[in-house]
PDB file of C-alpha atoms in Angstrom:
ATOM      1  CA  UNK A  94     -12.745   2.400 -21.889  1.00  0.00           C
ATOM      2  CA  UNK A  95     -11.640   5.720 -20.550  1.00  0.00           C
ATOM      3  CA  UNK A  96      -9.378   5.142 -17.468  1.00  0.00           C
ATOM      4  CA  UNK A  97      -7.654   8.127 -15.404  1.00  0.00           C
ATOM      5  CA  UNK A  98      -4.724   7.202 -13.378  1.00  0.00           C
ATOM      6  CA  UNK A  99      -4.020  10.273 -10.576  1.00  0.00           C
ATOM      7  CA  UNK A 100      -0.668   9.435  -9.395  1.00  0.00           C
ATOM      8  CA  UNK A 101       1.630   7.425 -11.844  1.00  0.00           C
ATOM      9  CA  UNK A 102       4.345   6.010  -9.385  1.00  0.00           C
ATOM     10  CA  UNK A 103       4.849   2.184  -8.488  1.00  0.00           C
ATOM     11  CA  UNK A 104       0.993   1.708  -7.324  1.00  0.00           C
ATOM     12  CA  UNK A 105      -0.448   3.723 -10.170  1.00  0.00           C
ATOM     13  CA  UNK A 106       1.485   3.020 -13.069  1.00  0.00           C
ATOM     14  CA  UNK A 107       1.521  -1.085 -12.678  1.00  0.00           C
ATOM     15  CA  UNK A 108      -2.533  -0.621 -12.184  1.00  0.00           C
ATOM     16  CA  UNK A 109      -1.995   0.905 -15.758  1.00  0.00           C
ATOM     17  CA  UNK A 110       0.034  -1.663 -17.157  1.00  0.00           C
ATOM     18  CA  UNK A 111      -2.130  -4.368 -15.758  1.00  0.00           C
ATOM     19  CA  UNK A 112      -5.109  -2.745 -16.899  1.00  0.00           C
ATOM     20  CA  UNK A 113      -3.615  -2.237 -20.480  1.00  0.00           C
ATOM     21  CA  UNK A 114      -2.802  -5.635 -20.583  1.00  0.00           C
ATOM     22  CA  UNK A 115      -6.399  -7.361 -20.335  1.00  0.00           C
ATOM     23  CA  UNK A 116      -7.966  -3.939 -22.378  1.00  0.00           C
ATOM     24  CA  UNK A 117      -5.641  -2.984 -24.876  1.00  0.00           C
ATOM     25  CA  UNK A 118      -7.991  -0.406 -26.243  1.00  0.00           C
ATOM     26  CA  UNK A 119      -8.118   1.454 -22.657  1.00  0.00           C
ATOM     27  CA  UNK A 120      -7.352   5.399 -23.283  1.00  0.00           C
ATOM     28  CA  UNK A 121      -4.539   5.523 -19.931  1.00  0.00           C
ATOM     29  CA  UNK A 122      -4.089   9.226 -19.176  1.00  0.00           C
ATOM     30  CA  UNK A 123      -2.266   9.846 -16.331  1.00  0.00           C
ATOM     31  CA  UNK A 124      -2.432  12.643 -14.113  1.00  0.00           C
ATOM     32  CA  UNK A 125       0.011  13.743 -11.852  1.00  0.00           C
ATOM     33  CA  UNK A 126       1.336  16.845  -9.615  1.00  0.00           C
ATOM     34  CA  UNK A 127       5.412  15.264 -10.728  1.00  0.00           C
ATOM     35  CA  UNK A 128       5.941  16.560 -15.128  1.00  0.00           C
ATOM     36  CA  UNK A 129       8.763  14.369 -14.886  1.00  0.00           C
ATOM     37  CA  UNK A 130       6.812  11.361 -13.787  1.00  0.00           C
ATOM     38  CA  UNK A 131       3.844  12.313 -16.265  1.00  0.00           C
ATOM     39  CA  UNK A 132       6.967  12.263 -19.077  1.00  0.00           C
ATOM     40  CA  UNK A 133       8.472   9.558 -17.693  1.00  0.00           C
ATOM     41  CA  UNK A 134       5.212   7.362 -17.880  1.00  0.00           C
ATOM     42  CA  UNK A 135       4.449   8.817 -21.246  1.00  0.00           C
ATOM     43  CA  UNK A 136       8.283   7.526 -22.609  1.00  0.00           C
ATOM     44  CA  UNK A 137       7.863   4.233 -20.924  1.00  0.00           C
ATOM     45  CA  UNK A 138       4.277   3.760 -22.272  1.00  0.00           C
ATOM     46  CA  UNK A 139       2.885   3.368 -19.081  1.00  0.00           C
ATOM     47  CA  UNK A 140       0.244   5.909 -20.037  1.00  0.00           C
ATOM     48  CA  UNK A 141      -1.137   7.079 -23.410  1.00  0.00           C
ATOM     49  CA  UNK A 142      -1.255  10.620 -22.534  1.00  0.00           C
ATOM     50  CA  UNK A 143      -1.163  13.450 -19.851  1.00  0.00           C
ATOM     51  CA  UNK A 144      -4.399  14.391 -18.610  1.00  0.00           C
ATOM     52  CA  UNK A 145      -5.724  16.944 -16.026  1.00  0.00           C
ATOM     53  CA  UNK A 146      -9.102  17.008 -13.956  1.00  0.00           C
ATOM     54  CA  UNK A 147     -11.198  17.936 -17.013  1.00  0.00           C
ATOM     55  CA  UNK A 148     -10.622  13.978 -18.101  1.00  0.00           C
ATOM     56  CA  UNK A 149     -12.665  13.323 -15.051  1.00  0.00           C
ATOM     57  CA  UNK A 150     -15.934  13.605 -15.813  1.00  0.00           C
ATOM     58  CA  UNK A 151     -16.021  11.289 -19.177  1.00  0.00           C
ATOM     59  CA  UNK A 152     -13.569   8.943 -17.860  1.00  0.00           C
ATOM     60  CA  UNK A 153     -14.755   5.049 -16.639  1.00  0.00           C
ATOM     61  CA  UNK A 154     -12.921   4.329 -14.080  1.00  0.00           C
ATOM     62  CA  UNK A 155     -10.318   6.648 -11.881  1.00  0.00           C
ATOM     63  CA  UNK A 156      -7.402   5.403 -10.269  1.00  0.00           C
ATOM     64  CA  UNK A 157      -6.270   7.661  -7.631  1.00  0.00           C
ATOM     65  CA  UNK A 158      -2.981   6.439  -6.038  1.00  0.00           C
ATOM     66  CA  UNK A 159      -0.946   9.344  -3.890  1.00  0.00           C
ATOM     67  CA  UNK A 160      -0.287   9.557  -0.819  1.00  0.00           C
ATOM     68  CA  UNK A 161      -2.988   9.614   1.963  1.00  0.00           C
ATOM     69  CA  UNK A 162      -2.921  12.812   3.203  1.00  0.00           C
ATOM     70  CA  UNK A 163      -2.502  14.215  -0.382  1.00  0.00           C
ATOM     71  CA  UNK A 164      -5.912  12.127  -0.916  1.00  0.00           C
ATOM     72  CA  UNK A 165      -7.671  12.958   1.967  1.00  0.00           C
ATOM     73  CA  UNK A 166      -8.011  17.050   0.725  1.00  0.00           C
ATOM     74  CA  UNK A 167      -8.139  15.607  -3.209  1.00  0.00           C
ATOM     75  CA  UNK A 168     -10.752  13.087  -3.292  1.00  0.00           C
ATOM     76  CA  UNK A 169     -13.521  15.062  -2.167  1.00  0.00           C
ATOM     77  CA  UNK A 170     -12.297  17.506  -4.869  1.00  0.00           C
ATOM     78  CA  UNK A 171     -12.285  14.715  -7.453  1.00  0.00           C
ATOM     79  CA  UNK A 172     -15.846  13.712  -6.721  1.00  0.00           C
ATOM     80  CA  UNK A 173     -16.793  16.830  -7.336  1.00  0.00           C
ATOM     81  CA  UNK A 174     -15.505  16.647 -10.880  1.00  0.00           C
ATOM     82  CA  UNK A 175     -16.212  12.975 -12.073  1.00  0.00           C
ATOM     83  CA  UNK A 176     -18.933  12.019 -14.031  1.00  0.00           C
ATOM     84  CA  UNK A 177     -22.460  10.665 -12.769  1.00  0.00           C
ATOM     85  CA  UNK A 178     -21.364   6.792 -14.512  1.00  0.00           C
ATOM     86  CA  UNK A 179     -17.850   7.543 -13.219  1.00  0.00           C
ATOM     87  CA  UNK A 180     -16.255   4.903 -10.525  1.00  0.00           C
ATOM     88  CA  UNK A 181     -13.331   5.870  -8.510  1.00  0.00           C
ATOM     89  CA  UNK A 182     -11.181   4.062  -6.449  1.00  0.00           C
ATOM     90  CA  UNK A 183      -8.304   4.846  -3.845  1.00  0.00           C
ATOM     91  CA  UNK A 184      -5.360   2.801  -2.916  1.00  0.00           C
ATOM     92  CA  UNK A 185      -4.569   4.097  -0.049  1.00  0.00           C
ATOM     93  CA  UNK A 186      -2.523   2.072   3.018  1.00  0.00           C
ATOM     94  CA  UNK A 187      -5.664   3.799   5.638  1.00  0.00           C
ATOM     95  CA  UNK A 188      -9.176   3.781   5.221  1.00  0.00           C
ATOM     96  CA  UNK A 189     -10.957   4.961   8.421  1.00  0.00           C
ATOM     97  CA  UNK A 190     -10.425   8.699   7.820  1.00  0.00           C
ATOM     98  CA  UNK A 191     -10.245   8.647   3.577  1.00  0.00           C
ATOM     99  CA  UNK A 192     -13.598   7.386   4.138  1.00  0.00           C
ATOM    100  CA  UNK A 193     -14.954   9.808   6.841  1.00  0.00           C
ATOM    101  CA  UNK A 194     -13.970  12.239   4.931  1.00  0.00           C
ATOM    102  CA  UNK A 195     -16.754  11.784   1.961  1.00  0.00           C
ATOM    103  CA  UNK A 196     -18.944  10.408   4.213  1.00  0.00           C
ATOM    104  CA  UNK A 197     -21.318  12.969   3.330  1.00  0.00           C
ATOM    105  CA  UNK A 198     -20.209  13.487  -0.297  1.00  0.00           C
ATOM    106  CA  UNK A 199     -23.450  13.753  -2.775  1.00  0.00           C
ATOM    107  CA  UNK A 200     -21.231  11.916  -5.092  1.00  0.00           C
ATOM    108  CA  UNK A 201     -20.352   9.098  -2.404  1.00  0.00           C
ATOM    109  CA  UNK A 202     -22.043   6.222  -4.502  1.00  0.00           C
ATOM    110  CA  UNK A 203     -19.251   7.186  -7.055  1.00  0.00           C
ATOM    111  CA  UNK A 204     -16.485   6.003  -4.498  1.00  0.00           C
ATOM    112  CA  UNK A 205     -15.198   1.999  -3.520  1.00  0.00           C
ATOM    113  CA  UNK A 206     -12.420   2.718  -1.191  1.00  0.00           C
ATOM    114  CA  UNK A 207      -9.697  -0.122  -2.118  1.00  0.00           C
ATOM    115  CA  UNK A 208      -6.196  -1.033  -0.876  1.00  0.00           C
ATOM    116  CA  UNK A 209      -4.596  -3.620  -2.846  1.00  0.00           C
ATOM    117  CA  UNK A 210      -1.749  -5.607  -1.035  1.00  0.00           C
ATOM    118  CA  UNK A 211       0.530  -4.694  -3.485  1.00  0.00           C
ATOM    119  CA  UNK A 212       3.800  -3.025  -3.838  1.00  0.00           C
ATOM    120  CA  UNK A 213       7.662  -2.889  -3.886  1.00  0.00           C
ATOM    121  CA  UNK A 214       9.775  -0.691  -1.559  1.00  0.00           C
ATOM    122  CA  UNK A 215      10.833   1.128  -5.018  1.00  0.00           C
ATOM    123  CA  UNK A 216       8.582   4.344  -6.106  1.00  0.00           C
ATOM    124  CA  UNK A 217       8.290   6.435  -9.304  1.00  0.00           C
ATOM    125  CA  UNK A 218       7.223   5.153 -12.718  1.00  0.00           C
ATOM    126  CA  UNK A 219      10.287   3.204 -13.157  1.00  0.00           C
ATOM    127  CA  UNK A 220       9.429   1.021 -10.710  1.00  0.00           C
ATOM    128  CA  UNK A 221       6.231   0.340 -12.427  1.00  0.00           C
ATOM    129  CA  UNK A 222       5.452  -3.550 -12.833  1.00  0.00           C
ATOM    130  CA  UNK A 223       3.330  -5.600 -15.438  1.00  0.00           C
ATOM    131  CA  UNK A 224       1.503  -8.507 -13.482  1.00  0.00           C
ATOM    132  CA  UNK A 225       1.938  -6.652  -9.783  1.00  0.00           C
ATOM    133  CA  UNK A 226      -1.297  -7.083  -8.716  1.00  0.00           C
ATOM    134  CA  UNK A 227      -1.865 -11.011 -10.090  1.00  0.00           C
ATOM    135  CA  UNK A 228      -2.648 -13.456  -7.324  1.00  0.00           C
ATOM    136  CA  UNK A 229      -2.710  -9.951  -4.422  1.00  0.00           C
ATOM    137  CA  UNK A 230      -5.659  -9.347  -2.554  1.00  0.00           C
ATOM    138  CA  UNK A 231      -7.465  -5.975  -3.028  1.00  0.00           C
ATOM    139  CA  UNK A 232      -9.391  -5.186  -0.047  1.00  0.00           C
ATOM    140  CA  UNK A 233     -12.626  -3.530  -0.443  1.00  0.00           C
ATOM    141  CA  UNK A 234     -14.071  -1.162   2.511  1.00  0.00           C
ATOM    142  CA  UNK A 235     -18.157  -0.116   2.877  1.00  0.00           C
ATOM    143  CA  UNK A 236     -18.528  -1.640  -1.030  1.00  0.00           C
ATOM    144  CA  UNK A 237     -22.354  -1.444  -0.287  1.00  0.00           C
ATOM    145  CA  UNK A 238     -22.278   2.434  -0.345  1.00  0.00           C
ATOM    146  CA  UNK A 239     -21.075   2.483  -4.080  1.00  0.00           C
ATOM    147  CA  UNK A 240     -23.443   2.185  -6.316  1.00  0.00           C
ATOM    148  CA  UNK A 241     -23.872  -1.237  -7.412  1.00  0.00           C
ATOM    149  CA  UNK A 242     -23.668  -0.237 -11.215  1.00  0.00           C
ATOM    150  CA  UNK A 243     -20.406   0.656 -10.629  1.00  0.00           C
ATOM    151  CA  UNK A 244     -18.960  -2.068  -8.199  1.00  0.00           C
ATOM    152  CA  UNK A 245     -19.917  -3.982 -11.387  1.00  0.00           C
ATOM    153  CA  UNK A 246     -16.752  -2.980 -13.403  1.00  0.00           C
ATOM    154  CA  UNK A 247     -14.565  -2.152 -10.706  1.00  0.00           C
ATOM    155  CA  UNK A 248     -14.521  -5.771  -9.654  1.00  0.00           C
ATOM    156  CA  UNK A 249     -14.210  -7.241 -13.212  1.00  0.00           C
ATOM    157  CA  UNK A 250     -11.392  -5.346 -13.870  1.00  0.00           C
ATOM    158  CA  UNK A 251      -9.527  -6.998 -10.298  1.00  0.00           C
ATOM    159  CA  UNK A 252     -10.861 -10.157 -11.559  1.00  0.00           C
ATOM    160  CA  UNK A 253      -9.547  -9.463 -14.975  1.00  0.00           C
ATOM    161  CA  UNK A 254      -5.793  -8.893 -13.998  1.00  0.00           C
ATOM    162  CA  UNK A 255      -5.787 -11.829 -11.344  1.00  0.00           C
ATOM    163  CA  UNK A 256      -6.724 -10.449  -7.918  1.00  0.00           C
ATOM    164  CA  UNK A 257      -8.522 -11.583  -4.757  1.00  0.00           C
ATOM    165  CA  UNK A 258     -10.986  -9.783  -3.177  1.00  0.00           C
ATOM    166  CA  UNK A 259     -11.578  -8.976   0.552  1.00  0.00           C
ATOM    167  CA  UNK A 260     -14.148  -6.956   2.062  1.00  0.00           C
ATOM    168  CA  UNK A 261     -13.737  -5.442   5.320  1.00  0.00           C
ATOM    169  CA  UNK A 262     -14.688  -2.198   7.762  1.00  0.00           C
ATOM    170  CA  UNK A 263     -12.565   0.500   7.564  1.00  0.00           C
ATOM    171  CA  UNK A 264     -11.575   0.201  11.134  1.00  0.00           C
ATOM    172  CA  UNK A 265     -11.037  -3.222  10.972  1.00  0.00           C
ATOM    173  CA  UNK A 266      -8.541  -2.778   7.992  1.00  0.00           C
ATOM    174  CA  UNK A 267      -6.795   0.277   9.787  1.00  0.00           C
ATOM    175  CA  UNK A 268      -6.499  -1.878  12.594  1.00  0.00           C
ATOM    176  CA  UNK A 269      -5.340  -5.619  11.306  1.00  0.00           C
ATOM    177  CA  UNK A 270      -2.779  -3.431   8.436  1.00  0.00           C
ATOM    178  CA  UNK A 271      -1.202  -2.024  11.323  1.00  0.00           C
ATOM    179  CA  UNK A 272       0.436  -5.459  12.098  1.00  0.00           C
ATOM    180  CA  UNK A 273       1.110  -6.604   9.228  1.00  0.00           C
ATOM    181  CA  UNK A 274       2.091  -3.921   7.026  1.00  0.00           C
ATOM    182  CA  UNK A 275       3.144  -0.536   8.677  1.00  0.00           C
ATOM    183  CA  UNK A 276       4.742  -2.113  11.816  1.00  0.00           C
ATOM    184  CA  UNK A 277       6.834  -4.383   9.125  1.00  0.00           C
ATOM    185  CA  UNK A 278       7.758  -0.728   7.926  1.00  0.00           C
ATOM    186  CA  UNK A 279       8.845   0.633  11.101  1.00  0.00           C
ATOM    187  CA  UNK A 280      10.341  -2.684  11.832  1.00  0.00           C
ATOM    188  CA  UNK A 281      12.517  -1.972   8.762  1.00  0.00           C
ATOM    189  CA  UNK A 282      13.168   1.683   9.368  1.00  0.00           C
ATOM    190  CA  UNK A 283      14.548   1.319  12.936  1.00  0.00           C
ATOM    191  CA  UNK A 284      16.903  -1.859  11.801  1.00  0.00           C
ATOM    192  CA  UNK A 285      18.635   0.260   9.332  1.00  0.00           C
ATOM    193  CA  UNK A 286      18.717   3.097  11.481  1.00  0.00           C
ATOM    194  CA  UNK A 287      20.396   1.034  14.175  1.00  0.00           C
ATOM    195  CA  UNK A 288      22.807  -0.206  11.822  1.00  0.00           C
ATOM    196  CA  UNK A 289      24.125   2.690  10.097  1.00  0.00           C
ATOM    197  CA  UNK A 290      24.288   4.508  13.184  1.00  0.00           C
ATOM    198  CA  UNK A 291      26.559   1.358  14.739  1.00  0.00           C
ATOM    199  CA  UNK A 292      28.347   0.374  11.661  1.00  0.00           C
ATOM    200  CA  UNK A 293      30.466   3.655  10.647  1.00  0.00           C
ATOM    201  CA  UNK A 294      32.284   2.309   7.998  1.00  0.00           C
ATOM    202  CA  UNK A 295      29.932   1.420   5.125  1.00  0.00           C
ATOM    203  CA  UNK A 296      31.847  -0.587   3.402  1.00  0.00           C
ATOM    204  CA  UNK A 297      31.761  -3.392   6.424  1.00  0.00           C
ATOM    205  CA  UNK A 298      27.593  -3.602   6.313  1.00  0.00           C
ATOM    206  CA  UNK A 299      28.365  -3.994   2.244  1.00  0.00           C
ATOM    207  CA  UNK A 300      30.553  -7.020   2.849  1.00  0.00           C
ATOM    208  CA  UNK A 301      29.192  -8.566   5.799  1.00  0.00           C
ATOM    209  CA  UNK A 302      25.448  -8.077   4.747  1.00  0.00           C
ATOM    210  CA  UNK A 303      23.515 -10.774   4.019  1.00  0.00           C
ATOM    211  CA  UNK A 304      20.480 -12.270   2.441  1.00  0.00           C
ATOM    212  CA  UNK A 305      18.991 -11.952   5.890  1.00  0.00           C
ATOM    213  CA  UNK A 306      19.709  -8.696   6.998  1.00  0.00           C
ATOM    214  CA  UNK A 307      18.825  -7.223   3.037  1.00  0.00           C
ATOM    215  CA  UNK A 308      15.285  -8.982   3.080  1.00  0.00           C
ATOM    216  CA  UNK A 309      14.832  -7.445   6.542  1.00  0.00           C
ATOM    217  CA  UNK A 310      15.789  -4.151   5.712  1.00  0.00           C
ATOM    218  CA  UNK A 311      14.828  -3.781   2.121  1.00  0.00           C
ATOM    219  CA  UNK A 312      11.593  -1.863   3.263  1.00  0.00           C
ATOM    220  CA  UNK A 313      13.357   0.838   4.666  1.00  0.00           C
ATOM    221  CA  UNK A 314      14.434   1.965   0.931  1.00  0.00           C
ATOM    222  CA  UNK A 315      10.173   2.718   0.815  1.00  0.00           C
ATOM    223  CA  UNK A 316       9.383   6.200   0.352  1.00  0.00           C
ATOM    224  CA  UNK A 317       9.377   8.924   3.895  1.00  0.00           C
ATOM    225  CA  UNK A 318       7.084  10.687   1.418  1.00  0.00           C
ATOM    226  CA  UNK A 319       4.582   7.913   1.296  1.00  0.00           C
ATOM    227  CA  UNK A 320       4.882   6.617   5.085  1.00  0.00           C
ATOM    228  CA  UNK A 321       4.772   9.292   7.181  1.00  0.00           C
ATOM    229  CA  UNK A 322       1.034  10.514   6.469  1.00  0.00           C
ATOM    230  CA  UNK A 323       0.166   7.153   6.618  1.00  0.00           C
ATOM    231  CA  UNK A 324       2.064   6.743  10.755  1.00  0.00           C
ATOM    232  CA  UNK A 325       0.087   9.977  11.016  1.00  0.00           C
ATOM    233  CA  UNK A 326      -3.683   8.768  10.295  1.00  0.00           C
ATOM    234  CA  UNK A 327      -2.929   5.333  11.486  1.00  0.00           C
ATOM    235  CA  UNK A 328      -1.242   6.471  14.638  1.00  0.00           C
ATOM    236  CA  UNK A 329      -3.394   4.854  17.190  1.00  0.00           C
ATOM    237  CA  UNK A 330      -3.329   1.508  15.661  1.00  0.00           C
ATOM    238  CA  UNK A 331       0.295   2.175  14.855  1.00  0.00           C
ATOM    239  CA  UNK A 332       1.258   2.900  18.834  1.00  0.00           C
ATOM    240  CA  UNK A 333      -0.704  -0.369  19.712  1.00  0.00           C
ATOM    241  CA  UNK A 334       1.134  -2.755  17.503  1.00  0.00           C
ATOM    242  CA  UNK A 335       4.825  -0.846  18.621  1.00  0.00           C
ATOM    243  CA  UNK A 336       3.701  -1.567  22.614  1.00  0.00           C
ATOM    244  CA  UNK A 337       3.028  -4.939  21.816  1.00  0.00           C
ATOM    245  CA  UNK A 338       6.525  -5.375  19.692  1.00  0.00           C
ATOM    246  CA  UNK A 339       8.885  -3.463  21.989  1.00  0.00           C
ATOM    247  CA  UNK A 340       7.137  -5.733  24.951  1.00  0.00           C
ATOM    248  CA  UNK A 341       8.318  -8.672  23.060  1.00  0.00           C
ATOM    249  CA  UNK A 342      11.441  -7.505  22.222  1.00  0.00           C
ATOM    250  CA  UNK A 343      12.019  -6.549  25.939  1.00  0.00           C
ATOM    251  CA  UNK A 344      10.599 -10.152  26.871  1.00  0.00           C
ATOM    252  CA  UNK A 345      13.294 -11.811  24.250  1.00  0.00           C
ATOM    253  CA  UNK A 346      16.208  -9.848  25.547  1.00  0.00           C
ATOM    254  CA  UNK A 347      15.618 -10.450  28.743  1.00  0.00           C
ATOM    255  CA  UNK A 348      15.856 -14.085  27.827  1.00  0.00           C
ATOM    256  CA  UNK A 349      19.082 -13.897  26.769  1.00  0.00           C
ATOM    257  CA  UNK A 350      20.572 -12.121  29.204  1.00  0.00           C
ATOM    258  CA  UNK A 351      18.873 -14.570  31.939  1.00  0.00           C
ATOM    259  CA  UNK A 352      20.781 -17.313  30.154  1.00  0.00           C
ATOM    260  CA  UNK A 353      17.893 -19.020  29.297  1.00  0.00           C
ATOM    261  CA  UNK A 354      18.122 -20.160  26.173  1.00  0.00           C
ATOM    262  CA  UNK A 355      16.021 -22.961  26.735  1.00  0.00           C
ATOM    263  CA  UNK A 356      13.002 -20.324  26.246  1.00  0.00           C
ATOM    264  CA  UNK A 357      15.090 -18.556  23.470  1.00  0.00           C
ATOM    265  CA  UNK A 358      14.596 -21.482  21.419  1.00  0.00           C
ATOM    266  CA  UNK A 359      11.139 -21.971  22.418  1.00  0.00           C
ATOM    267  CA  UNK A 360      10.244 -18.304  21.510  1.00  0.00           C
ATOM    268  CA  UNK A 361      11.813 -19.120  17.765  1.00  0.00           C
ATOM    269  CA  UNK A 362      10.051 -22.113  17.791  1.00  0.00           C
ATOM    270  CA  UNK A 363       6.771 -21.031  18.455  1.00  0.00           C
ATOM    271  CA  UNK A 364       7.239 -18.320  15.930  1.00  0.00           C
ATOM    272  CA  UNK A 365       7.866 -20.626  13.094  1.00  0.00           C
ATOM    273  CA  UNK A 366       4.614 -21.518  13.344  1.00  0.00           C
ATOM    274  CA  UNK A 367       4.349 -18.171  10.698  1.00  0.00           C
ATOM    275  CA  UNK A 368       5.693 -20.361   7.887  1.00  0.00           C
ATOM    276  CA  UNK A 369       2.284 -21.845   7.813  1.00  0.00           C
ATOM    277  CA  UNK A 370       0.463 -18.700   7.664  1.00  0.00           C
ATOM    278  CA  UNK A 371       2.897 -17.549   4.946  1.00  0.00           C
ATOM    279  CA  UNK A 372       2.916 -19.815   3.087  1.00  0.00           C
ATOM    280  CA  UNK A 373       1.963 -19.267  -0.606  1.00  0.00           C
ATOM    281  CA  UNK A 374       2.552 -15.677  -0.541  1.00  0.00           C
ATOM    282  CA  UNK A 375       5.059 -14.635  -2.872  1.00  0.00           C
ATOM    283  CA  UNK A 376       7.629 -12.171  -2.618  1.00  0.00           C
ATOM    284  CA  UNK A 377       7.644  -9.414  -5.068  1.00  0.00           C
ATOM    285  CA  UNK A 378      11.126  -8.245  -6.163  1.00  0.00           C
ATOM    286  CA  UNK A 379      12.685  -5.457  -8.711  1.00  0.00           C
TER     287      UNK A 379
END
């Protein structure tokens, strides 16, 4: 099996582990606009060797994972180039306009627009992990316009290294991610914003820092690279779910400066109700 991996970083480059793992006779070339990360994945063994487009069109199965407005202008470019038995698959965080955008493609059937819920807030192919994806869901959007021939080994291969699958519109995934994944993001951001712009002297947030406020914050060490593009084509969504947060925030500091903490506690408490939803989701650290 010939596998392409465009984009050897975190997403890419524990795809290629996992995938090595189950098929140890895979070919991994990796592709890549970074030399350093292309010899970086080549010394860590991540990948077996540097590729370019040409790979394309005998390659199995390509892995494209860059950023989203990188892959918006590439992917119609790498349909062009794959081969008629070739699948590829995205991981982009948006879906609605990656898959507008080869709508119309003659090679569309050669496309299953994915986005596994998967990741650190470390990038690069150091931060590269073997088992990443086991137990994650990998959501599928418009699988019936691939060609079925091809969903066939796509799928085994998310089977194979231990993931769920979901399928689901594009605008419903644009919509429901917004909640739970780039307003987490923001969430994150704006904490650590707020607290380096308070906190002056370092060295206090270092010693008074907790478990709490590092597990809060930790996403805001994610990539500006990655994340912007991604506020960009999910921005409607994205304004929604920040309306509905700063209303609650409003609502909670209102609370407390009403005095009544009677409804403080009820606000926490009807929150916890989360721990249910959680629960069984496991948190992925480096």
């Amino acid at each position: 099996m010939k596998v392409v991996i465009i984009g050897v970083g975190l997403i890419g480059g524990s795809f290629a582990k996992d995938v090595k793992k189950v098929h140890p006779e895979a070919e991994i070339i990796g592709v890549d606009k970074s030399e350093a990360h292309l010899d970086e994945a080549l010394q860590l063994q991540i990948i077996d060797k540097k590729g370019d487009y040409q790979d394309l069109e005998t390659a199995d199965l390509v892995y494209v994972s860059i950023p989203v407005n990188v892959l918006v202008s590439e992917l119609p470019k790498i349909l062009d180039t794959v081969g008629d038995e070739t699948v590829v698959m995205d991981a982009g965080s948006t879906k609605r306009l990656i898959c507008e955008q080869v709508a119309d493609h003659p090679k569309r059937r050669n496309f299953m627009a994915c986005h596994p819920i998967a990741g650190t807030e470390f990038s690069g192919p150091t931060a590269a992990l073997e088992g990443l994806y086991a137990g994650k869901t990998m959501i599928i959007c418009e699988v019936e316009k691939t060609a079925f021939k091809l969903q066939e080994p796509a799928l085994a291969i998310f089977q194979e290294i231990g993931m769920r699958i979901r399928y689901m519109n594009p605008e419903a995934h644009d919509k429901h991610i917004a909640y739970v994944s780039h307003l987490s993001h923001i969430s994150s951001f704006m904490l650590g914003k707020t607290v380096i712009e308070k906190e002056k002297n370092e060295r206090d947030i270092f010693d008074m820092a907790g478990s709490g406020f590092e597990s809060t914050v930790r996403l805001a060490k994610s990539s500006p690279d990655m994340w912007t593009p991604i506020f960009e084509q999910n921005k409607d969504n994205v304004v929604e779910t920040l309306e509905e947060y700063i209303e609650n925030l409003t609502r909670f500091k209102q609370l407390i400066v009403d005095n009544d903490f009677e409804n403080v506690h009820q606000e926490m408490s009807n929150t916890n109700k989360i721990k249910q939803i959680l629960k069984g989701i496991p948190l992925t650290k480096k």
